[in-house]
Short mmCIF file of C-alpha atoms in Angstrom, two decimals:
data_model
loop_
_atom_site.label_atom_id
_atom_site.label_comp_id
_atom_site.label_asym_id
_atom_site.label_seq_id
_atom_site.Cartn_x
_atom_site.Cartn_y
_atom_site.Cartn_z
CA GLY A 1 118.48 106.97 91.61
CA ALA A 2 116.21 106.17 88.70
CA VAL A 3 113.24 108.47 88.14
CA VAL A 4 109.64 107.41 87.73
CA SER A 5 107.09 110.08 86.90
CA GLN A 6 103.31 110.01 87.02
CA HIS A 7 100.76 112.24 85.37
CA PRO A 8 98.47 113.74 86.41
CA SER A 9 99.34 114.37 90.04
CA TRP A 10 95.68 114.79 90.83
CA VAL A 11 92.47 114.51 88.90
CA ILE A 12 88.80 115.02 89.60
CA CYS A 13 86.30 113.26 87.40
CA LYS A 14 82.58 112.73 87.31
CA SER A 15 81.06 109.43 88.27
CA GLY A 16 80.67 107.16 85.26
CA THR A 17 83.54 108.61 83.27
CA SER A 18 86.95 107.09 82.66
CA VAL A 19 90.29 108.53 83.66
CA LYS A 20 93.80 107.64 82.53
CA ILE A 21 96.94 107.85 84.64
CA GLU A 22 100.37 107.67 83.02
CA CYS A 23 103.55 106.25 84.50
CA ARG A 24 106.88 106.93 82.83
CA SER A 25 110.39 105.76 83.55
CA LEU A 26 112.42 108.83 82.65
CA ASP A 27 115.99 107.61 82.54
CA PHE A 28 115.74 103.87 82.16
CA GLN A 29 113.74 101.21 80.38
CA ALA A 30 111.29 99.18 82.39
CA THR A 31 109.91 95.93 81.03
CA THR A 32 107.85 95.61 84.18
CA MET A 33 105.94 98.24 86.10
CA PHE A 34 103.68 97.87 89.09
CA TRP A 35 100.47 99.68 90.00
CA TYR A 36 99.37 100.23 93.60
CA ARG A 37 96.37 101.82 95.26
CA GLN A 38 96.38 103.40 98.69
CA PHE A 39 93.38 104.50 100.70
CA PRO A 40 93.74 107.06 103.50
CA LYS A 41 95.64 105.78 106.54
CA GLN A 42 96.23 102.41 104.89
CA SER A 43 99.24 100.78 103.33
CA LEU A 44 99.89 100.36 99.63
CA MET A 45 98.00 97.56 97.96
CA LEU A 46 99.41 96.02 94.80
CA MET A 47 96.83 96.03 92.03
CA ALA A 48 98.68 94.62 89.05
CA THR A 49 101.97 93.99 87.35
CA SER A 50 102.30 95.66 83.97
CA ASN A 51 104.37 93.84 81.39
CA GLU A 52 105.66 95.55 78.26
CA GLY A 53 104.11 94.06 75.16
CA SER A 54 101.85 91.62 76.98
CA LYS A 55 98.83 91.49 79.23
CA ALA A 56 99.01 92.74 82.77
CA THR A 57 98.85 90.36 85.70
CA TYR A 58 96.20 91.38 88.21
CA GLU A 59 96.16 90.63 91.92
CA GLN A 60 93.29 88.68 93.35
CA GLY A 61 90.18 90.77 93.76
CA VAL A 62 91.20 93.48 91.29
CA GLU A 63 88.83 93.81 88.35
CA LYS A 64 90.83 93.76 85.13
CA ASP A 65 87.95 95.18 83.10
CA LYS A 66 87.65 98.14 85.41
CA PHE A 67 91.34 98.91 85.77
CA LEU A 68 92.76 98.70 82.28
CA ILE A 69 96.53 98.60 82.06
CA ASN A 70 98.51 99.19 78.90
CA HIS A 71 102.30 98.93 78.72
CA ALA A 72 102.96 99.76 75.10
CA SER A 73 106.59 100.84 75.40
CA LEU A 74 109.57 100.29 77.66
CA THR A 75 109.09 103.66 79.31
CA LEU A 76 105.33 104.06 79.59
CA SER A 77 102.53 102.24 81.35
CA THR A 78 99.00 103.58 81.69
CA LEU A 79 96.21 102.78 84.11
CA THR A 80 92.68 103.61 83.02
CA VAL A 81 89.95 103.57 85.62
CA THR A 82 86.80 102.88 83.64
CA SER A 83 83.32 103.94 84.69
CA ALA A 84 84.73 105.48 87.81
CA HIS A 85 82.67 105.65 90.98
CA PRO A 86 83.26 107.52 94.24
CA GLU A 87 84.64 104.36 95.87
CA ASP A 88 87.45 104.39 93.29
CA SER A 89 88.70 107.65 94.79
CA SER A 90 92.19 106.84 96.00
CA PHE A 91 95.91 107.49 95.69
CA TYR A 92 97.32 105.51 92.75
CA ILE A 93 101.05 104.87 92.64
CA CYS A 94 103.21 103.19 90.02
CA SER A 95 106.68 101.78 90.31
CA ALA A 96 109.35 100.27 88.10
CA ARG A 97 112.53 98.34 88.60
CA GLY A 98 115.48 100.56 87.78
CA GLY A 99 117.32 99.27 84.75
CA THR A 100 117.83 95.76 83.49
CA GLY A 101 118.74 93.39 86.29
CA ALA A 102 118.75 96.19 88.84
CA ASN A 103 117.71 95.29 92.37
CA THR A 104 115.88 98.49 93.21
CA ILE A 105 112.28 99.47 92.52
CA TYR A 106 111.52 103.16 92.29
CA PHE A 107 108.14 104.76 92.78
CA GLY A 108 106.33 107.61 91.11
CA GLU A 109 104.96 110.59 92.98
CA GLY A 110 101.47 109.17 92.98
CA SER A 111 98.20 110.36 91.48
CA TRP A 112 95.22 111.43 93.52
CA LEU A 113 91.90 110.47 91.98
CA THR A 114 88.68 111.98 93.25
CA VAL A 115 85.43 110.81 91.71
CA VAL A 116 82.46 113.07 92.32
CA ASP N 1 107.23 86.57 99.71
CA ALA N 2 108.28 86.45 103.33
CA LYS N 3 106.33 88.62 105.74
CA THR N 4 107.81 91.26 107.99
CA THR N 5 106.90 92.55 111.43
CA GLN N 6 107.55 96.14 112.45
CA PRO N 7 106.48 98.23 115.44
CA THR N 8 103.48 100.38 114.67
CA SER N 9 105.08 103.62 115.74
CA MET N 10 108.24 105.13 117.19
CA ASP N 11 109.39 108.51 118.39
CA CYS N 12 112.84 110.00 118.05
CA ALA N 13 114.33 113.31 119.14
CA GLU N 14 115.79 115.46 116.42
CA GLY N 15 119.53 115.00 116.10
CA ARG N 16 119.48 111.57 117.67
CA ALA N 17 119.82 108.27 115.85
CA ALA N 18 116.60 106.54 114.88
CA ASN N 19 116.80 102.75 115.00
CA LEU N 20 113.91 101.02 113.26
CA PRO N 21 113.68 97.25 113.76
CA CYS N 22 112.18 94.68 111.44
CA ASN N 23 111.63 90.96 111.90
CA HIS N 24 111.63 88.70 108.86
CA SER N 25 112.12 85.25 110.35
CA THR N 26 110.85 83.39 107.28
CA ILE N 27 113.11 85.13 104.79
CA SER N 28 114.42 82.94 101.99
CA GLY N 29 118.00 82.76 100.82
CA ASN N 30 117.35 84.69 97.62
CA GLU N 31 115.33 87.48 99.23
CA TYR N 32 116.71 90.94 99.81
CA VAL N 33 115.69 93.27 102.62
CA TYR N 34 114.42 96.59 101.28
CA TRP N 35 113.56 99.76 103.18
CA TYR N 36 111.32 102.48 101.84
CA ARG N 37 109.67 105.43 103.47
CA GLN N 38 106.56 107.35 102.63
CA ILE N 39 106.07 110.94 103.59
CA HIS N 40 102.44 111.98 103.70
CA SER N 41 100.75 112.16 100.29
CA GLN N 42 103.86 111.15 98.35
CA GLY N 43 105.05 108.00 96.64
CA PRO N 44 107.41 105.74 98.59
CA GLN N 45 111.07 106.74 98.58
CA TYR N 46 113.78 104.11 98.30
CA ILE N 47 116.22 104.18 101.21
CA ILE N 48 118.46 101.14 101.12
CA HIS N 49 118.54 97.41 100.57
CA GLY N 50 120.80 94.48 101.41
CA LEU N 51 121.13 90.72 101.17
CA LYS N 52 123.30 89.69 104.11
CA ASN N 53 126.03 92.25 104.57
CA ASN N 54 125.50 95.53 106.36
CA GLU N 55 125.00 98.43 104.00
CA THR N 56 125.42 102.18 104.28
CA ASN N 57 124.56 105.03 101.97
CA GLU N 58 124.01 108.77 102.27
CA MET N 59 120.60 108.29 103.83
CA ALA N 60 120.94 105.42 106.26
CA SER N 61 122.62 102.25 107.42
CA LEU N 62 121.14 98.77 107.28
CA ILE N 63 122.21 96.19 109.80
CA ILE N 64 121.18 92.60 109.03
CA THR N 65 121.66 89.89 111.64
CA GLU N 66 123.86 86.95 110.76
CA ASP N 67 120.89 84.58 110.55
CA ARG N 68 119.07 87.20 108.41
CA LYS N 69 115.92 86.87 110.50
CA SER N 70 115.89 90.52 111.47
CA SER N 71 117.33 93.86 110.49
CA THR N 72 117.60 97.44 111.73
CA LEU N 73 117.46 100.62 109.73
CA ILE N 74 119.51 103.38 111.27
CA LEU N 75 119.03 107.06 110.52
CA PRO N 76 122.16 108.48 112.18
CA HIS N 77 120.93 112.01 112.83
CA ALA N 78 117.18 112.23 112.51
CA THR N 79 115.61 115.52 111.41
CA LEU N 80 112.00 116.64 111.34
CA ARG N 81 111.93 115.86 107.62
CA ASP N 82 112.53 112.19 108.44
CA THR N 83 109.04 111.96 109.92
CA ALA N 84 107.36 109.32 107.74
CA VAL N 85 106.10 105.76 107.57
CA TYR N 86 108.99 103.36 107.11
CA TYR N 87 108.41 100.06 105.36
CA CYS N 88 110.61 97.00 105.63
CA ILE N 89 110.01 94.58 102.75
CA VAL N 90 111.64 91.33 101.75
CA SER N 91 111.59 90.31 98.13
CA PRO N 92 113.65 88.27 95.70
CA THR N 93 115.42 89.98 92.84
CA GLY N 94 114.29 89.56 89.26
CA THR N 95 112.58 91.82 86.79
CA ALA N 96 109.08 90.79 87.78
CA SER N 97 109.67 90.49 91.52
CA LYS N 98 107.16 92.70 93.28
CA LEU N 99 107.17 94.50 96.60
CA THR N 100 104.39 93.72 99.05
CA PHE N 101 103.89 96.43 101.65
CA GLY N 102 102.94 95.78 105.27
CA THR N 103 101.76 98.41 107.69
CA GLY N 104 105.19 99.88 108.38
CA THR N 105 106.46 101.96 111.30
CA ARG N 106 105.31 105.52 111.71
CA LEU N 107 108.38 107.45 112.87
CA GLN N 108 107.73 110.78 114.51
CA VAL N 109 110.77 113.00 114.92
CA THR N 110 110.29 115.68 117.55
CA LEU N 111 112.17 118.77 118.69
#
């Protein structure tokens, strides 16, 4: 299947700083990528849909100024958590639909963020 | 997107078939049934998907009822490595179509 890769796998940052997470589609082009957040023992919650060359679409209740999404190319989307606080500590996961018109969405390995 | 209902948890003996049910009674005609699983601390792994016909791949089989209101994921010979949370999701196709996760079924495979 198609491969989606995230970097970093885990990151620790100080409260008040910003941290960037990258999501790459390695063997296909993705005009649309999706960002999820998952807290311990909970299901995945969709945060936003990242669209190549245009603004991201955020789900209700997700602060667009806090979670900045940039999808500058067909293989890369980035999520920047700005002014991070301990409550932003979570597992962040991206996904992308595999290939043009493909019916399958593939997920990255996830990125653990710990804000101290 | 249509909602799905899955049992919270299931147990299965290693080597036996694991049958995971999913109800999606409000599924629309253009919505596919997708199955993913998530092993602890990893991103979800795609398993299989289907529209109305039964599907089989190297990982599992997907049985969809004729009225499409429910489906069953079958792992023919469960192993300990199949212990995970299994998610049944219905979603239309299309580049921007998103997957909305429910709570899934926690499958525990035991010796």
